[in-house]
Amino acid sequence: MSENNFKAKANALFAFIVIVGLIFSAAMFRLALKYIPTFGNFLTSARHGLDALCGCGAHLSFSTHPYIWSGLLAVGIIISGFFVAAGARGLGYFFRNRKYLKSRLARAVKPAGKLSRAARALTLEDKVRLAPSAAVEAFCCGFWRPKIYVSGGLAARLNLTELVSVLSHEKQHLLSRDPLKIFIANLARKIFFFVPGLKSLVKRFSLYSELSADARATAGFKNKIYLASALLKIIKTKENFAWQTPFEALPLSGFANLTGERISQLADGKIARHRLAPIKSFFLFFGAAGTLIVLTFVPMLLRADWLDRTAKETCSAFSHTHETHAASKSCAQSSRYVATNP
């Protein structure tokens, strides 16, 4: 399969992930906008129903009702907790990655030696940086002005032709702005964790991005020896940084990503298919979706007769209690009057 085919598949998957994220973002935003005023209108309507029936609304607190207040409070806690959890996952992912990348790339310098020659061969002089680290890694990083970072450990282990293959691979990520796409895809996966299959789609997108870059580095998988040699050297290196930090979770395109699938493609032109999300994810998704639908539309579909019936029942109970209390008070006053006026 050619570079263009893998690139087209990666772009299609990314577009689908973005669409899914936008749909669920719009649904959550609409839920927030609709639920808050609906909650207030529900309380106001019920209160007015009590006033119209017996004038007892001013004396009755919803906290005394065994179902209305506890149900509304539970619904509010569920929705608030969902929004807080989704936002916390997204912000946590963003700030953790920002802190990590700043600490890792603060000391990067311009390349020298054979790395500089490899960069010049691909007209990447201003886009390649050397990270002073013994780790064996190379990746493309940056949202608006992406650059290619190669560690000193990797530059020392690879020969010139292998470095050219690695930089050619990363150049494809740079031109396609894959670090930004990977960040958006992983952010959607973190926030909308309840959507079944989304994690598999993000992983598949990452795989097609890597295979597209491999196709560029090997001229359509025709000259595979140097790229395969570089991958094998990285795998065999014990201090490989890629084993300690999952590149798939970071907003960058690491050369050591998904090595198993890529070696399979380089060896026999086949890649393994990812299995679908487990069944429990589908149950979780439909349960969450059903809850969102119920919480969105049920408060808006409450009819006036239901409010009136609830108000009548509540007011009748209040009136009965009030009449009993009034009768007892009147009897006590009469007893005191008789006692003081024999």
Short mmCIF file of C-alpha atoms in Angstrom, two decimals:
data_model
loop_
_atom_site.label_atom_id
_atom_site.label_comp_id
_atom_site.label_asym_id
_atom_site.label_seq_id
_atom_site.Cartn_x
_atom_site.Cartn_y
_atom_site.Cartn_z
CA MET A 1 0.00 0.00 0.00
CA SER A 2 1.38 3.42 -0.95
CA GLU A 3 2.07 6.47 1.18
CA ASN A 4 -0.99 8.26 -0.20
CA ASN A 5 -3.30 5.39 0.75
CA PHE A 6 -2.10 5.31 4.35
CA LYS A 7 -2.22 9.10 4.51
CA ALA A 8 -5.78 9.17 3.18
CA LYS A 9 -6.86 6.58 5.75
CA ALA A 10 -5.18 8.51 8.56
CA ASN A 11 -6.88 11.75 7.49
CA ALA A 12 -10.27 10.02 7.23
CA LEU A 13 -9.93 8.55 10.73
CA PHE A 14 -8.83 11.88 12.16
CA ALA A 15 -11.82 13.63 10.57
CA PHE A 16 -14.15 11.00 12.03
CA ILE A 17 -12.61 11.39 15.51
CA VAL A 18 -13.03 15.17 15.29
CA ILE A 19 -16.67 14.81 14.19
CA VAL A 20 -17.42 12.44 17.08
CA GLY A 21 -15.78 14.87 19.50
CA LEU A 22 -17.74 17.84 18.13
CA ILE A 23 -21.05 15.96 18.30
CA PHE A 24 -20.57 14.94 21.92
CA SER A 25 -19.22 18.38 22.84
CA ALA A 26 -22.33 20.00 21.35
CA ALA A 27 -24.56 17.51 23.18
CA MET A 28 -22.85 18.20 26.51
CA PHE A 29 -22.98 21.96 25.97
CA ARG A 30 -26.66 21.82 25.03
CA LEU A 31 -27.36 19.69 28.08
CA ALA A 32 -25.69 22.26 30.32
CA LEU A 33 -27.60 25.15 28.74
CA LYS A 34 -30.94 23.35 28.86
CA TYR A 35 -30.71 21.70 32.24
CA ILE A 36 -29.92 24.75 34.37
CA PRO A 37 -32.91 26.90 33.28
CA THR A 38 -35.16 23.82 33.15
CA PHE A 39 -34.23 23.03 36.73
CA GLY A 40 -35.19 26.55 37.79
CA ASN A 41 -38.42 26.49 35.77
CA PHE A 42 -39.36 23.17 37.33
CA LEU A 43 -39.02 24.55 40.84
CA THR A 44 -40.87 27.74 39.94
CA SER A 45 -43.75 25.89 38.24
CA ALA A 46 -44.20 23.49 41.12
CA ARG A 47 -44.12 26.35 43.62
CA HIS A 48 -46.71 28.33 41.66
CA GLY A 49 -48.91 25.22 41.51
CA LEU A 50 -48.93 25.04 45.29
CA ASP A 51 -49.76 28.72 45.60
CA ALA A 52 -52.65 28.44 43.13
CA LEU A 53 -54.17 25.46 44.92
CA CYS A 54 -53.98 26.41 48.56
CA GLY A 55 -51.61 29.31 49.01
CA CYS A 56 -49.25 27.10 50.97
CA GLY A 57 -46.27 27.37 48.64
CA ALA A 58 -44.70 30.10 50.72
CA HIS A 59 -44.75 27.82 53.77
CA LEU A 60 -43.58 24.59 52.13
CA SER A 61 -39.95 23.63 51.46
CA PHE A 62 -39.08 21.11 48.76
CA SER A 63 -36.65 19.57 51.21
CA THR A 64 -39.67 18.08 53.02
CA HIS A 65 -40.85 16.19 49.93
CA PRO A 66 -39.49 12.61 49.89
CA TYR A 67 -39.05 12.39 46.10
CA ILE A 68 -38.84 15.76 44.34
CA TRP A 69 -35.90 17.31 46.16
CA SER A 70 -33.81 14.15 46.50
CA GLY A 71 -34.37 13.29 42.82
CA LEU A 72 -33.42 16.74 41.57
CA LEU A 73 -30.38 16.83 43.84
CA ALA A 74 -29.20 13.42 42.58
CA VAL A 75 -29.65 14.49 38.95
CA GLY A 76 -27.68 17.68 39.56
CA ILE A 77 -24.83 15.79 41.24
CA ILE A 78 -24.64 13.24 38.40
CA ILE A 79 -24.49 15.86 35.66
CA SER A 80 -22.05 18.09 37.55
CA GLY A 81 -19.78 15.14 38.31
CA PHE A 82 -19.78 14.10 34.66
CA PHE A 83 -18.73 17.54 33.44
CA VAL A 84 -16.08 17.89 36.15
CA ALA A 85 -14.61 14.45 35.37
CA ALA A 86 -14.48 15.12 31.62
CA GLY A 87 -12.90 18.54 32.07
CA ALA A 88 -10.37 17.28 34.62
CA ARG A 89 -9.22 14.49 32.30
CA GLY A 90 -8.74 16.90 29.40
CA LEU A 91 -6.90 19.56 31.42
CA GLY A 92 -4.76 16.98 33.19
CA TYR A 93 -3.66 15.51 29.86
CA PHE A 94 -2.77 18.96 28.50
CA PHE A 95 -0.74 20.18 31.50
CA ARG A 96 1.10 16.89 32.09
CA ASN A 97 2.26 16.81 28.48
CA ARG A 98 3.25 20.47 28.55
CA LYS A 99 5.37 19.97 31.65
CA TYR A 100 7.01 16.84 30.27
CA LEU A 101 7.89 18.33 26.89
CA LYS A 102 9.35 21.49 28.41
CA SER A 103 11.60 19.47 30.69
CA ARG A 104 12.72 17.16 27.90
CA LEU A 105 13.34 19.71 25.14
CA ALA A 106 14.73 22.67 27.06
CA ARG A 107 18.37 21.74 26.30
CA ALA A 108 18.00 20.80 22.62
CA VAL A 109 20.64 22.32 20.30
CA LYS A 110 21.32 22.49 16.57
CA PRO A 111 22.61 19.24 15.06
CA ALA A 112 26.26 18.55 14.27
CA GLY A 113 28.27 15.83 12.56
CA LYS A 114 26.43 13.14 10.64
CA LEU A 115 23.06 14.28 11.99
CA SER A 116 23.69 17.69 10.44
CA ARG A 117 24.63 16.05 7.12
CA ALA A 118 21.48 13.92 7.18
CA ALA A 119 19.37 17.03 7.87
CA ARG A 120 20.98 18.90 4.95
CA ALA A 121 20.29 15.97 2.64
CA LEU A 122 16.57 16.41 3.32
CA THR A 123 16.61 20.26 3.51
CA LEU A 124 15.73 20.11 7.21
CA GLU A 125 18.57 22.24 8.60
CA ASP A 126 16.21 24.55 10.53
CA LYS A 127 13.81 21.81 11.58
CA VAL A 128 16.10 19.30 13.30
CA ARG A 129 17.35 19.58 16.89
CA LEU A 130 19.74 17.38 18.87
CA ALA A 131 18.57 16.46 22.38
CA PRO A 132 21.56 15.80 24.71
CA SER A 133 20.31 12.49 26.06
CA ALA A 134 21.63 8.93 26.18
CA ALA A 135 18.13 7.65 25.39
CA VAL A 136 17.48 6.21 21.95
CA GLU A 137 14.63 8.25 20.49
CA ALA A 138 13.54 10.47 17.64
CA PHE A 139 10.23 12.28 17.36
CA CYS A 140 8.41 15.21 15.79
CA CYS A 141 6.95 17.66 18.28
CA GLY A 142 5.24 21.06 18.21
CA PHE A 143 1.78 22.34 17.39
CA TRP A 144 2.32 25.47 15.26
CA ARG A 145 6.03 25.19 14.36
CA PRO A 146 6.85 21.49 14.69
CA LYS A 147 10.45 20.34 14.81
CA ILE A 148 12.24 17.00 14.71
CA TYR A 149 14.19 16.00 17.83
CA VAL A 150 16.87 13.30 17.75
CA SER A 151 18.61 12.15 20.91
CA GLY A 152 22.37 11.91 21.15
CA GLY A 153 22.05 8.22 21.96
CA LEU A 154 20.22 7.48 18.71
CA ALA A 155 22.53 9.66 16.59
CA ALA A 156 25.53 7.76 17.96
CA ARG A 157 24.07 4.33 17.18
CA LEU A 158 22.82 4.90 13.62
CA ASN A 159 24.90 5.39 10.51
CA LEU A 160 24.28 8.19 8.01
CA THR A 161 21.87 6.30 5.75
CA GLU A 162 19.84 5.10 8.73
CA LEU A 163 19.65 8.64 10.07
CA VAL A 164 18.42 9.85 6.68
CA SER A 165 15.66 7.20 6.80
CA VAL A 166 14.67 8.24 10.32
CA LEU A 167 14.58 11.94 9.41
CA SER A 168 12.63 11.19 6.24
CA HIS A 169 10.08 9.35 8.37
CA GLU A 170 9.79 12.26 10.79
CA LYS A 171 9.61 14.75 7.92
CA GLN A 172 6.30 13.21 6.89
CA HIS A 173 4.95 13.80 10.40
CA LEU A 174 6.22 17.37 10.27
CA LEU A 175 4.58 18.13 6.92
CA SER A 176 1.29 16.53 7.99
CA ARG A 177 1.28 18.31 11.38
CA ASP A 178 0.75 14.95 13.05
CA PRO A 179 1.73 16.14 16.57
CA LEU A 180 -1.24 18.52 16.61
CA LYS A 181 -3.55 15.84 15.22
CA ILE A 182 -2.33 13.30 17.78
CA PHE A 183 -2.94 15.80 20.59
CA ILE A 184 -6.50 16.48 19.40
CA ALA A 185 -7.25 12.78 18.96
CA ASN A 186 -5.90 11.82 22.39
CA LEU A 187 -7.69 14.77 24.00
CA ALA A 188 -10.98 13.53 22.52
CA ARG A 189 -10.19 10.02 23.79
CA LYS A 190 -9.52 11.35 27.30
CA ILE A 191 -12.65 13.51 27.52
CA PHE A 192 -15.09 11.15 25.79
CA PHE A 193 -13.78 8.02 27.46
CA PHE A 194 -17.30 6.54 27.53
CA VAL A 195 -17.60 6.34 23.72
CA PRO A 196 -17.00 2.72 22.65
CA GLY A 197 -14.35 2.13 20.03
CA LEU A 198 -12.89 5.64 20.23
CA LYS A 199 -9.67 4.38 21.81
CA SER A 200 -9.27 1.83 19.01
CA LEU A 201 -9.89 4.52 16.38
CA VAL A 202 -7.20 6.75 17.89
CA LYS A 203 -4.72 3.89 17.91
CA ARG A 204 -5.60 3.02 14.32
CA PHE A 205 -5.10 6.66 13.31
CA SER A 206 -1.66 6.64 14.94
CA LEU A 207 -0.76 3.43 13.11
CA TYR A 208 -1.77 4.78 9.70
CA SER A 209 0.19 7.97 10.40
CA GLU A 210 3.29 5.92 11.18
CA LEU A 211 2.84 3.68 8.13
CA SER A 212 2.40 6.73 5.92
CA ALA A 213 5.70 8.10 7.25
CA ASP A 214 7.36 4.70 6.74
CA ALA A 215 6.14 4.63 3.15
CA ARG A 216 7.74 8.02 2.55
CA ALA A 217 11.02 6.95 4.14
CA THR A 218 11.20 3.77 2.03
CA ALA A 219 9.95 5.16 -1.31
CA GLY A 220 6.70 3.24 -1.09
CA PHE A 221 8.20 0.30 0.86
CA LYS A 222 10.73 -0.41 -1.90
CA ASN A 223 13.94 0.50 -0.02
CA LYS A 224 13.16 -0.94 3.39
CA ILE A 225 16.55 -2.11 4.62
CA TYR A 226 17.78 1.11 6.29
CA LEU A 227 14.51 1.94 8.03
CA ALA A 228 14.12 -1.65 9.24
CA SER A 229 17.72 -1.63 10.49
CA ALA A 230 17.08 1.57 12.48
CA LEU A 231 13.92 0.09 14.03
CA LEU A 232 15.72 -3.09 15.05
CA LYS A 233 18.56 -1.14 16.68
CA ILE A 234 16.02 0.82 18.71
CA ILE A 235 14.19 -2.33 19.81
CA LYS A 236 17.41 -4.09 20.85
CA THR A 237 18.64 -1.13 22.90
CA LYS A 238 17.86 -1.80 26.56
CA GLU A 239 17.80 1.84 27.61
CA ASN A 240 15.26 2.71 24.92
CA PHE A 241 13.28 5.62 26.30
CA ALA A 242 10.20 4.60 24.33
CA TRP A 243 9.68 1.64 26.66
CA GLN A 244 9.56 3.93 29.69
CA THR A 245 7.20 6.57 28.33
CA PRO A 246 4.22 5.68 26.11
CA PHE A 247 4.58 7.91 23.06
CA GLU A 248 0.96 7.19 22.14
CA ALA A 249 -0.11 9.24 25.17
CA LEU A 250 1.95 12.29 24.20
CA PRO A 251 1.30 14.96 21.55
CA LEU A 252 4.24 13.88 19.39
CA SER A 253 5.07 11.39 16.67
CA GLY A 254 7.74 9.08 18.04
CA PHE A 255 9.86 6.97 15.73
CA ALA A 256 9.58 4.02 18.15
CA ASN A 257 5.77 4.04 18.08
CA LEU A 258 3.93 0.82 17.16
CA THR A 259 7.11 -1.00 16.16
CA GLY A 260 5.45 -4.43 16.00
CA GLU A 261 2.86 -3.47 13.39
CA ARG A 262 5.38 -1.48 11.38
CA ILE A 263 7.92 -4.31 11.27
CA SER A 264 5.12 -6.64 10.13
CA GLN A 265 4.35 -4.22 7.30
CA LEU A 266 8.02 -3.92 6.36
CA ALA A 267 8.54 -7.69 6.47
CA ASP A 268 5.52 -9.08 4.63
CA GLY A 269 3.29 -6.13 3.80
CA LYS A 270 0.59 -7.09 6.33
CA ILE A 271 -0.65 -5.37 9.46
CA ALA A 272 -2.73 -6.85 12.25
CA ARG A 273 -6.30 -5.73 12.66
CA HIS A 274 -7.30 -4.16 15.96
CA ARG A 275 -10.19 -5.87 17.68
CA LEU A 276 -13.31 -3.90 18.43
CA ALA A 277 -13.99 -2.36 21.81
CA PRO A 278 -15.24 -4.86 24.41
CA ILE A 279 -18.96 -5.38 24.89
CA LYS A 280 -18.92 -3.70 28.28
CA SER A 281 -17.86 -0.46 26.57
CA PHE A 282 -21.01 -0.56 24.46
CA PHE A 283 -23.18 -1.10 27.53
CA LEU A 284 -21.38 1.77 29.25
CA PHE A 285 -21.87 3.99 26.22
CA PHE A 286 -25.59 3.29 25.79
CA GLY A 287 -26.13 3.63 29.51
CA ALA A 288 -24.41 7.03 29.53
CA ALA A 289 -26.19 8.13 26.35
CA GLY A 290 -29.57 7.04 27.73
CA THR A 291 -28.93 8.89 30.96
CA LEU A 292 -28.00 12.06 29.08
CA ILE A 293 -31.16 11.82 26.94
CA VAL A 294 -33.38 11.27 29.96
CA LEU A 295 -31.80 14.10 31.93
CA THR A 296 -32.09 16.40 28.92
CA PHE A 297 -35.68 15.81 27.86
CA VAL A 298 -37.63 14.53 30.86
CA PRO A 299 -37.58 17.84 32.79
CA MET A 300 -38.81 19.64 29.65
CA LEU A 301 -41.64 17.11 29.09
CA LEU A 302 -43.16 17.41 32.57
CA ARG A 303 -46.80 18.33 32.06
CA ALA A 304 -48.84 20.77 34.06
CA ASP A 305 -51.25 18.04 35.19
CA TRP A 306 -48.38 16.09 36.74
CA LEU A 307 -47.24 19.21 38.57
CA ASP A 308 -50.81 19.91 39.68
CA ARG A 309 -51.30 16.33 40.90
CA THR A 310 -48.03 16.43 42.81
CA ALA A 311 -48.90 19.84 44.20
CA LYS A 312 -52.35 18.65 45.31
CA GLU A 313 -50.93 15.62 47.09
CA THR A 314 -48.26 17.66 48.80
CA CYS A 315 -50.62 20.48 49.67
CA SER A 316 -53.27 18.07 51.00
CA ALA A 317 -50.73 16.54 53.34
CA PHE A 318 -49.62 19.99 54.41
CA SER A 319 -53.21 21.19 54.86
CA HIS A 320 -54.09 18.14 56.95
CA THR A 321 -51.07 18.72 59.16
CA HIS A 322 -51.84 22.44 59.33
CA GLU A 323 -55.52 21.84 60.26
CA THR A 324 -54.57 19.32 62.94
CA HIS A 325 -52.05 21.75 64.37
CA ALA A 326 -54.58 24.60 64.22
CA ALA A 327 -57.27 22.49 65.94
CA SER A 328 -54.87 21.47 68.68
CA LYS A 329 -53.82 25.08 69.14
CA SER A 330 -57.48 26.23 69.29
CA CYS A 331 -58.32 23.52 71.84
CA ALA A 332 -55.38 24.51 74.00
CA GLN A 333 -56.40 28.16 73.84
CA SER A 334 -59.99 27.24 74.82
CA SER A 335 -58.74 25.16 77.75
CA ARG A 336 -56.61 28.04 78.98
CA TYR A 337 -59.56 30.43 78.61
CA VAL A 338 -61.84 28.14 80.66
CA ALA A 339 -59.16 27.69 83.29
CA THR A 340 -58.66 31.43 83.70
CA ASN A 341 -62.39 32.32 83.50
CA PRO A 342 -64.35 29.78 85.60
#
